[in-house]
Amino acid sequence: MEHVVIIGNGISGVTAARHIRKLSNKKITIISAETDYFFSRTALMYVYMGHMKFENTKPYEDWFWEKNNINLKKGYVQTVDTKNKALHFAEGDTLNYDKLIIATGSKPNKFGWKGQDLKGVQGLYSKQDLDNLEIHAPNNKVCKRAVIVGGGLIGIELAEMLNSRNIPVTFLVRESSFWNNVLPDSDSEMISQHIKDHHIDLRLSSNLKEIVSDENGKATLVIIEETGEEIVCDFVGLTAGVAPNIDFIKESDIETNKGVLVNRFLETNMPDVYAIGDCAEQHETIGHRKPIEAVWYTGRMMGEVVAQTICGNKMPYKPSHWFNSAKFFDIEYQTYGWVHSNRNKPEYETHFHWKHNDNTKCITIAFNTNTNEFLGINTFGIRMRHEVFDRWLTEKREVDYVINHLREANFDPEFYRSFEADIQKAYKNKMATA
Ligand SMILES: Cc1cc2nc3c(=O)[nH]c(=O)nc-3n(C[C@H](O)[C@H](O)[C@H](O)COP(=O)(O)OP(=O)(O)OC[C@H]3O[C@@H](n4cnc5c(N)ncnc54)[C@H](O)[C@@H]3O)c2cc1C
């Protein structure tokens, strides 16, 4: 019987296993060095914040795997021998595969800062990171101040987590406004203000120079590159992005760049070896998408697609329109299609921005200046319907249509009863002065 081995028990690896099981009776083994069972990484913050127990982050009961005849193996794969189709484990044993799926996810970036490996310095990615956070930042007596380095989606989650335990946070952000390498300036400025409103000591245009150790090898202060300022702290969170977790593959014959290189069928250069999820890098980008997509739903989609291919129904990875969502403290964020930052905006892309006076709600709509085609929307503090924007993007609706039908896309009719006229008036004014 063909043996499919999957390295990684995250959303992508587990989705692949579930779908292969639905489609076939192949032998399946999932390997992980992290946890015995699949858990929802996106829920880690809620465990620390006391909203749920770690046990509740497991989407499947522990008996699910045996019942579905999916073998689970705990262990760290150290080398992949594609000639003999064998995996060698750090623990000393070996496992053979007929088909191999690499689904090893990401790891937090470390840019060679002095002190980056001290005690009390860590990323926020794994179950081990959560455990270490409980050791080094359980409360504001053990941790009198935390410093977070890197202002992306994981950085802001960490800020919210520490804040929930009343630990003072200094947040070092390289950009001149929070996440303005991704968000248009107007959106980014509102979020920067919101972060400050939560009493986070937000330091913009600030880079980490060095983390200094105490006599026990534990972080005790950080030095800021630009000013030389020293900030005394007990915990340093490194959240300057993630990179594919593939160091162990570099010595193999499998072609890699930043991630494991794959074609549209998620096949690597080696026969019977596939890569999916955060660790996969597309040879050719798909539309405006990045070659590496480190988000939950794309990992799930890749898992579904690779299962089809492995079970004889060869299928390309063809994601639909881009979307994503996150939360910045109290403000929910959703994005559909493409709304580029001021730095990355193509010449033809124009933005219409509306913000509510209370500084917790805004929208930015991107459209093509020449054709008026709707290109994408960012919404903050307003929940929208995915399927409506997906449809409008497919139908290539004009921006006027979108503005006039926003109510259809909105989850909260009350909001639109109050603000629709204001948004439409602002849009008309913008068009009149354009
Ligand atoms: C704090 C946090 C919050 C997030 N929030 C969101 C969100 O709100 N929305 C969203 O879309 N995305 C979010 N993400 C990103 C999302 O969680 C990832 O895109 C997704 O989990 C990646 O899934 P994956 O299956 O590719 O890899 P992973 O979930 O990383 O799983 C890979 C597994 O493989 C194991 N592994 C790696 N190498 C080896 C080896 N050599 N041997 C054995 N095992 C190995 C790893 O230990 C890990 O368990 C968040 C991520 C984090 C860290």
Coordinates of C-alpha atoms and ligand atoms in Angstrom, one line a residue:
M1 CA 0.0 0.0 0.0
E2 CA 1.3 3.4 -0.9
H3 CA 2.7 5.3 2.1
V4 CA 2.1 9.1 2.2
V5 CA 4.2 10.9 4.8
I6 CA 3.4 14.4 5.8
I7 CA 6.0 16.5 7.7
G8 CA 4.0 19.0 9.8
N9 CA 0.7 18.7 11.6
G10 CA -0.5 22.3 11.0
I11 CA -3.6 23.3 9.0
S12 CA -2.0 22.5 5.6
G13 CA -0.6 19.0 6.5
V14 CA -3.7 18.0 8.4
T15 CA -6.0 19.1 5.6
A16 CA -4.0 17.1 3.1
A17 CA -4.2 14.0 5.3
R18 CA -8.0 14.4 5.9
H19 CA -8.7 14.7 2.2
I20 CA -6.4 11.9 1.1
R21 CA -8.2 9.7 3.6
K22 CA -11.6 10.8 2.1
L23 CA -10.3 9.9 -1.4
S24 CA -8.3 6.7 -0.7
N25 CA -7.1 4.0 1.6
K26 CA -3.5 4.9 1.4
K27 CA -1.3 4.6 4.4
I28 CA -0.9 8.1 5.9
T29 CA 1.6 9.3 8.6
I30 CA 1.8 12.9 9.9
I31 CA 5.0 13.9 11.7
S32 CA 5.4 16.8 14.1
A33 CA 8.1 17.9 16.5
E34 CA 5.8 20.4 18.1
T35 CA 2.7 18.8 19.6
D36 CA 1.0 15.4 19.6
Y37 CA -2.2 16.8 18.0
F38 CA -3.1 19.5 15.6
F39 CA -4.2 22.7 17.2
S40 CA -5.3 26.1 15.9
R41 CA -2.2 28.4 15.9
T42 CA -4.4 31.4 15.4
A43 CA -6.0 30.8 18.8
L44 CA -2.7 30.8 20.8
M45 CA -3.3 34.4 21.9
Y46 CA -6.7 33.5 23.4
V47 CA -5.1 30.8 25.6
Y48 CA -2.7 33.4 27.1
M49 CA -5.5 35.9 27.5
G50 CA -7.6 33.3 29.4
H51 CA -10.4 33.1 26.9
M52 CA -9.9 29.4 26.3
K53 CA -7.7 26.4 27.4
F54 CA -5.1 25.0 25.1
E55 CA -7.1 21.8 25.1
N56 CA -9.9 23.7 23.4
T57 CA -7.7 24.8 20.5
K58 CA -7.7 21.3 19.0
P59 CA -10.3 21.2 16.2
Y60 CA -10.5 17.4 16.4
E61 CA -10.9 15.0 19.3
D62 CA -7.8 12.9 20.1
W63 CA -9.6 9.7 18.9
F64 CA -10.2 11.2 15.4
W65 CA -6.8 10.2 14.0
E66 CA -7.0 6.5 15.0
K67 CA -10.6 6.2 13.9
N68 CA -9.6 7.6 10.5
N69 CA -6.5 5.5 10.3
I70 CA -4.1 8.4 10.2
N71 CA -0.8 7.6 12.0
L72 CA 0.7 10.4 14.1
K73 CA 4.4 10.4 14.8
K74 CA 6.2 12.8 17.2
G75 CA 9.8 13.5 16.0
Y76 CA 12.0 16.0 14.3
V77 CA 13.0 15.3 10.7
Q78 CA 16.7 16.2 10.4
T79 CA 17.4 15.1 6.8
V80 CA 15.4 14.1 3.7
D81 CA 17.0 11.4 1.5
T82 CA 15.1 11.7 -1.8
K83 CA 17.1 8.9 -3.5
N84 CA 16.1 6.3 -1.0
K85 CA 12.8 8.0 -0.1
A86 CA 13.8 8.1 3.5
L87 CA 13.4 10.6 6.4
H88 CA 16.0 10.6 9.2
F89 CA 15.0 11.8 12.6
A90 CA 17.0 13.7 15.2
E91 CA 15.9 10.9 17.6
G92 CA 17.8 8.4 15.4
D93 CA 15.1 6.5 13.6
T94 CA 14.2 6.4 9.9
L95 CA 10.9 6.4 8.0
N96 CA 10.3 5.5 4.4
Y97 CA 7.8 7.2 2.1
D98 CA 6.3 6.7 -1.3
K99 CA 5.0 10.2 -1.5
L100 CA 6.2 13.1 0.7
I101 CA 4.4 16.3 1.6
I102 CA 6.4 19.0 3.2
A103 CA 4.2 21.2 5.4
T104 CA 6.6 22.6 7.9
G105 CA 5.2 26.1 8.3
S106 CA 7.2 29.1 9.3
K107 CA 9.6 30.3 12.0
P108 CA 9.9 33.8 13.4
N109 CA 12.6 35.9 11.7
K110 CA 15.8 36.7 13.6
F111 CA 18.1 39.1 11.9
G112 CA 21.3 38.3 13.7
W113 CA 20.7 40.9 16.5
K114 CA 23.1 40.7 19.4
G115 CA 21.3 39.0 22.2
Q116 CA 18.5 37.5 20.1
D117 CA 19.0 34.0 21.7
L118 CA 19.0 35.1 25.3
K119 CA 16.5 33.8 27.8
G120 CA 13.4 35.9 27.8
V121 CA 13.7 36.6 24.1
Q122 CA 11.4 34.7 21.7
G123 CA 8.9 34.8 18.9
L124 CA 5.2 34.0 19.1
Y125 CA 4.7 31.0 16.8
S126 CA 4.7 27.7 18.5
K127 CA 3.2 25.9 21.6
Q128 CA 6.7 26.2 23.1
D129 CA 6.6 29.9 22.6
L130 CA 3.3 30.0 24.5
D131 CA 4.8 28.0 27.3
N132 CA 7.9 30.2 27.5
L133 CA 5.7 33.3 27.6
E134 CA 4.1 31.9 30.7
I135 CA 7.6 31.6 32.2
H136 CA 9.0 35.0 31.3
A137 CA 5.9 37.1 31.1
P138 CA 3.3 35.6 33.4
N139 CA 2.4 38.9 35.1
N140 CA 3.7 42.4 35.7
K141 CA 5.6 41.4 38.8
V142 CA 7.9 39.0 36.9
C143 CA 7.8 41.1 33.8
K144 CA 7.9 44.8 34.6
R145 CA 8.2 45.8 30.9
A146 CA 8.1 43.9 27.6
V147 CA 9.6 45.1 24.4
I148 CA 8.2 43.9 21.1
V149 CA 10.3 44.2 18.0
G150 CA 8.5 44.3 14.6
G151 CA 5.1 45.7 13.8
G152 CA 3.1 43.2 11.9
L153 CA 0.0 41.2 12.7
I154 CA 1.8 38.9 15.2
G155 CA 3.4 41.9 16.9
I156 CA 0.1 43.5 17.6
E157 CA -1.3 40.3 18.9
L158 CA 1.5 40.0 21.3
A159 CA 1.0 43.6 22.4
E160 CA -2.6 42.9 23.1
M161 CA -1.8 39.7 25.0
L162 CA 0.8 41.4 27.3
N163 CA -1.6 44.3 27.7
S164 CA -4.3 41.9 28.9
R165 CA -2.0 41.1 31.9
N166 CA -1.2 44.7 32.6
I167 CA 2.4 44.3 31.5
P168 CA 3.7 47.6 30.1
V169 CA 4.8 47.3 26.5
T170 CA 7.2 49.2 24.3
F171 CA 6.6 48.4 20.7
L172 CA 9.5 49.1 18.3
V173 CA 8.3 49.5 14.7
R174 CA 10.6 50.1 11.8
E175 CA 8.0 51.8 9.7
S176 CA 7.1 55.5 10.1
S177 CA 3.5 54.4 10.9
F178 CA 2.1 51.0 11.9
W179 CA 2.2 48.5 9.1
N180 CA 2.3 51.2 6.4
N181 CA 4.3 48.9 4.2
V182 CA 1.0 47.0 3.8
L183 CA -1.8 49.5 4.7
P184 CA -2.5 52.9 3.0
D185 CA -1.2 55.7 5.1
S186 CA -4.7 56.8 6.2
D187 CA -5.6 53.4 7.5
S188 CA -2.2 52.9 9.1
E189 CA -2.5 56.3 10.9
M190 CA -5.8 55.4 12.5
I191 CA -4.4 52.1 13.7
S192 CA -1.2 53.7 15.1
Q193 CA -3.4 56.0 17.1
H194 CA -5.6 53.1 18.3
I195 CA -2.4 51.3 19.5
K196 CA -1.4 54.4 21.5
D197 CA -4.9 54.7 22.9
H198 CA -4.3 51.3 24.5
H199 CA -1.3 52.8 26.4
I200 CA 1.2 50.9 24.3
D201 CA 4.5 52.8 24.1
L202 CA 4.6 52.8 20.3
R203 CA 8.0 53.8 18.9
L204 CA 7.8 54.4 15.1
S205 CA 10.9 54.5 12.8
S206 CA 12.7 52.6 15.5
N207 CA 14.9 49.5 15.0
L208 CA 16.4 47.2 17.5
K209 CA 20.2 47.5 17.8
E210 CA 21.0 45.0 20.6
I211 CA 19.5 43.1 23.5
V212 CA 21.7 43.1 26.6
S213 CA 22.1 40.2 29.0
D214 CA 22.1 40.1 32.8
E215 CA 24.6 37.9 34.6
N216 CA 22.3 34.9 34.2
G217 CA 22.0 35.1 30.4
K218 CA 18.6 36.7 30.5
A219 CA 17.5 39.8 28.6
T220 CA 17.6 42.9 30.7
L221 CA 17.5 45.8 28.3
V222 CA 17.3 46.7 24.7
I223 CA 19.1 49.5 22.8
I224 CA 17.4 51.4 20.0
E225 CA 19.4 51.8 16.9
E226 CA 18.4 55.3 15.9
T227 CA 18.7 57.0 19.3
G228 CA 20.9 54.7 21.4
E229 CA 18.1 54.8 24.0
E230 CA 18.2 51.9 26.5
I231 CA 14.9 50.4 27.6
V232 CA 15.0 48.2 30.7
C233 CA 12.8 45.1 30.2
D234 CA 12.3 41.5 31.3
F235 CA 10.9 40.1 28.0
V236 CA 11.6 40.7 24.3
G237 CA 9.2 39.5 21.7
L238 CA 10.6 39.2 18.2
T239 CA 7.8 39.6 15.7
A240 CA 9.6 41.0 12.6
G241 CA 7.8 38.6 10.3
V242 CA 8.2 34.9 9.6
A243 CA 10.1 32.8 7.1
P244 CA 9.6 29.2 5.9
N245 CA 10.8 26.6 8.4
I246 CA 13.0 24.6 5.9
D247 CA 16.6 24.7 7.2
F248 CA 16.6 20.9 7.4
I249 CA 15.9 20.6 3.7
K250 CA 18.7 22.8 2.5
E251 CA 21.1 19.9 2.3
S252 CA 18.7 17.7 0.3
D253 CA 18.1 17.6 -3.5
I254 CA 14.9 19.5 -3.1
E255 CA 15.1 22.9 -4.7
T256 CA 14.6 25.8 -2.3
N257 CA 14.7 29.6 -2.4
K258 CA 13.2 31.3 0.7
G259 CA 10.7 28.4 0.7
V260 CA 10.4 25.0 -0.9
L261 CA 9.9 25.8 -4.6
V262 CA 6.8 24.4 -6.2
N263 CA 4.9 24.6 -9.4
R264 CA 1.1 25.2 -9.6
F265 CA 0.5 21.5 -8.7
L266 CA 2.5 22.0 -5.5
E267 CA 5.2 19.6 -6.9
T268 CA 8.8 20.2 -6.1
N269 CA 11.7 19.4 -8.5
M270 CA 11.9 15.9 -7.0
P271 CA 9.5 13.2 -8.0
D272 CA 6.8 12.4 -5.4
V273 CA 7.8 15.3 -3.2
Y274 CA 5.2 18.2 -2.6
A275 CA 5.2 21.3 -0.5
I276 CA 2.2 23.2 0.9
G277 CA 1.2 25.9 3.3
D278 CA 3.6 28.6 4.8
C279 CA 6.7 26.7 3.7
A280 CA 5.9 26.5 0.0
E281 CA 7.1 29.1 -2.5
Q282 CA 5.5 29.4 -5.9
H283 CA 8.0 29.5 -8.8
E284 CA 5.7 32.0 -10.6
T285 CA 3.5 34.3 -8.6
I286 CA -0.3 34.2 -8.9
G287 CA -1.7 37.7 -9.7
H288 CA -0.6 40.2 -7.0
R289 CA -0.2 37.3 -4.5
K290 CA 3.2 36.9 -2.8
P291 CA 5.1 33.7 -3.8
I292 CA 4.9 32.7 -0.2
E293 CA 1.5 33.0 1.4
A294 CA 1.7 32.6 5.2
V295 CA -2.0 32.6 6.0
W296 CA -4.4 30.0 7.4
Y297 CA -6.9 29.6 4.5
T298 CA -4.3 29.3 1.8
G299 CA -2.6 26.4 3.7
R300 CA -6.0 24.7 3.9
M301 CA -6.6 25.2 0.2
M302 CA -3.2 23.8 -0.7
G303 CA -3.9 20.8 1.5
E304 CA -7.1 20.1 -0.4
V305 CA -5.5 20.5 -3.8
V306 CA -2.4 18.4 -3.1
A307 CA -4.7 15.6 -1.8
Q308 CA -6.5 15.5 -5.1
T309 CA -3.3 15.4 -7.1
I310 CA -1.8 12.6 -4.9
C311 CA -5.0 10.6 -5.3
G312 CA -4.8 10.7 -9.1
N313 CA -6.9 13.8 -9.9
K314 CA -4.2 16.2 -10.8
M315 CA -5.3 19.7 -9.8
P316 CA -3.6 23.1 -9.8
Y317 CA -3.6 25.5 -6.9
K318 CA -5.9 28.3 -8.1
P319 CA -6.9 30.6 -5.3
S320 CA -9.7 33.0 -5.9
H321 CA -9.6 36.7 -5.0
W322 CA -7.2 37.7 -2.1
F323 CA -8.8 38.3 1.3
N324 CA -7.5 38.4 4.8
S325 CA -8.7 39.5 8.2
A326 CA -7.1 40.4 11.6
K327 CA -7.8 42.4 14.7
F328 CA -5.9 45.4 16.0
F329 CA -7.0 45.5 19.6
D330 CA -10.7 46.4 19.4
I331 CA -10.7 47.1 15.6
E332 CA -11.5 44.3 13.3
Y333 CA -9.8 44.5 9.9
Q334 CA -10.9 42.8 6.7
T335 CA -9.4 43.2 3.2
Y336 CA -10.8 41.9 -0.1
G337 CA -9.0 42.2 -3.5
W338 CA -6.0 44.6 -3.5
V339 CA -5.6 47.9 -1.7
H340 CA -1.9 48.7 -1.9
S341 CA 0.1 50.8 0.6
N342 CA 1.1 54.3 -0.6
R343 CA 4.6 52.9 -1.2
N344 CA 3.5 50.0 -3.4
K345 CA 0.6 51.4 -5.1
P346 CA 0.6 51.0 -8.9
E347 CA 0.1 54.2 -10.9
Y348 CA -3.4 53.3 -12.0
E349 CA -4.7 52.6 -8.4
T350 CA -6.7 55.4 -6.8
H351 CA -8.0 55.3 -3.2
F352 CA -11.2 56.6 -1.7
H353 CA -11.0 56.8 2.1
W354 CA -13.7 57.4 4.6
K355 CA -13.2 57.6 8.4
H356 CA -15.7 58.0 11.2
N357 CA -15.1 60.8 13.7
D358 CA -14.7 58.3 16.6
N359 CA -11.4 57.1 15.0
T360 CA -12.3 53.4 15.2
K361 CA -14.0 52.9 11.8
C362 CA -12.8 53.5 8.3
I363 CA -12.9 52.1 4.8
T364 CA -10.5 52.5 1.9
I365 CA -11.7 51.5 -1.5
A366 CA -9.2 51.0 -4.4
F367 CA -10.2 51.4 -8.0
N368 CA -8.6 51.8 -11.4
T369 CA -8.3 55.5 -12.3
N370 CA -8.7 54.8 -16.0
T371 CA -11.5 52.3 -16.0
N372 CA -13.2 52.9 -12.6
E373 CA -13.0 49.1 -12.0
F374 CA -13.3 48.2 -8.3
L375 CA -10.0 46.7 -7.2
G376 CA -10.3 46.1 -3.5
I377 CA -11.5 47.3 -0.1
N378 CA -10.0 47.6 3.4
T379 CA -12.5 47.8 6.2
F380 CA -11.8 48.6 9.9
G381 CA -14.4 48.3 12.6
I382 CA -17.1 47.3 10.1
R383 CA -17.7 43.7 9.3
M384 CA -18.3 42.9 5.7
R385 CA -19.5 39.8 3.8
H386 CA -16.8 37.9 2.0
E387 CA -19.0 36.4 -0.7
V388 CA -20.4 39.8 -1.8
F389 CA -16.9 41.3 -2.4
D390 CA -15.7 38.1 -4.0
R391 CA -18.6 38.3 -6.5
W392 CA -18.1 42.0 -7.2
L393 CA -14.4 41.4 -7.9
T394 CA -15.3 38.5 -10.3
E395 CA -18.0 40.7 -12.0
K396 CA -15.4 43.5 -12.3
R397 CA -17.9 46.0 -10.9
E398 CA -17.3 49.7 -11.1
V399 CA -16.5 51.7 -8.0
D400 CA -19.8 53.6 -8.2
Y401 CA -21.7 50.4 -8.1
V402 CA -19.8 49.2 -5.0
I403 CA -20.3 52.5 -3.2
N404 CA -24.1 52.5 -4.0
H405 CA -24.5 48.8 -2.9
L406 CA -22.2 48.7 0.1
R407 CA -25.3 48.0 2.3
E408 CA -25.5 44.6 0.6
A409 CA -22.0 43.7 1.7
N410 CA -22.5 44.8 5.3
F411 CA -23.1 42.6 8.3
D412 CA -24.5 45.4 10.4
P413 CA -27.5 47.1 8.7
E414 CA -27.6 49.6 11.7
F415 CA -24.2 50.9 10.8
Y416 CA -25.3 51.7 7.3
R417 CA -28.5 53.3 8.3
S418 CA -26.3 55.8 10.2
F419 CA -23.3 56.2 7.9
E420 CA -24.2 55.3 4.4
A421 CA -25.2 58.9 3.4
D422 CA -22.0 60.2 4.9
I423 CA -19.9 57.7 3.0
Q424 CA -21.7 58.4 -0.3
K425 CA -21.4 62.2 0.2
A426 CA -17.7 61.9 0.9
Y427 CA -17.3 59.8 -2.2
K428 CA -19.2 62.4 -4.4
N429 CA -17.1 65.2 -3.0
K430 CA -13.9 63.2 -3.8
M431 CA -15.1 62.6 -7.3
A432 CA -16.1 66.2 -7.8
T433 CA -12.6 67.4 -6.8
A434 CA -10.7 64.7 -8.6
Ligands
LIG1 C1 0.3 34.0 16.6 C2 -0.2 33.7 15.2 C3 -1.4 34.2 14.8 C4 -1.9 34.0 13.5 N1 -3.1 34.5 13.1 C5 -3.5 34.3 11.9 C6 -4.8 34.7 11.5 O1 -5.5 35.4 12.3 N2 -5.2 34.5 10.2 C7 -4.4 33.8 9.3 O2 -4.8 33.6 8.2 N3 -3.2 33.3 9.7 C8 -2.8 33.5 10.9 N4 -1.5 33.1 11.3 C9 -0.7 32.3 10.3 C10 -1.2 30.9 10.3 O3 -1.3 30.4 11.6 C11 -0.2 30.0 9.4 O4 -0.3 30.5 8.1 C12 -0.6 28.5 9.5 O5 -0.6 28.1 10.8 C13 0.5 27.8 8.7 O6 0.1 26.4 8.6 P1 1.1 25.3 8.1 O7 0.3 24.1 8.1 O8 1.7 25.8 6.8 O9 2.3 25.3 9.1 P2 2.4 25.2 10.7 O10 1.1 25.5 11.4 O11 3.5 26.0 11.1 O12 2.7 23.7 11.0 C14 4.0 23.1 10.7 C15 4.4 22.1 11.7 O13 5.5 21.4 11.2 C16 6.4 21.2 12.3 N5 7.7 21.0 11.8 C17 8.5 21.9 11.1 N6 9.7 21.3 10.8 C18 9.7 20.1 11.2 C19 10.6 19.0 11.1 N7 11.8 19.1 10.5 N8 10.3 17.8 11.7 C20 9.0 17.7 12.4 N9 8.1 18.7 12.4 C21 8.4 19.8 11.9 C22 6.3 22.5 13.1 O14 6.8 22.3 14.4 C23 4.8 22.7 13.1 O15 4.1 22.0 14.1 C24 -1.1 33.3 12.6 C25 0.2 32.8 13.0 C26 0.6 33.0 14.3 C27 1.9 32.4 14.7

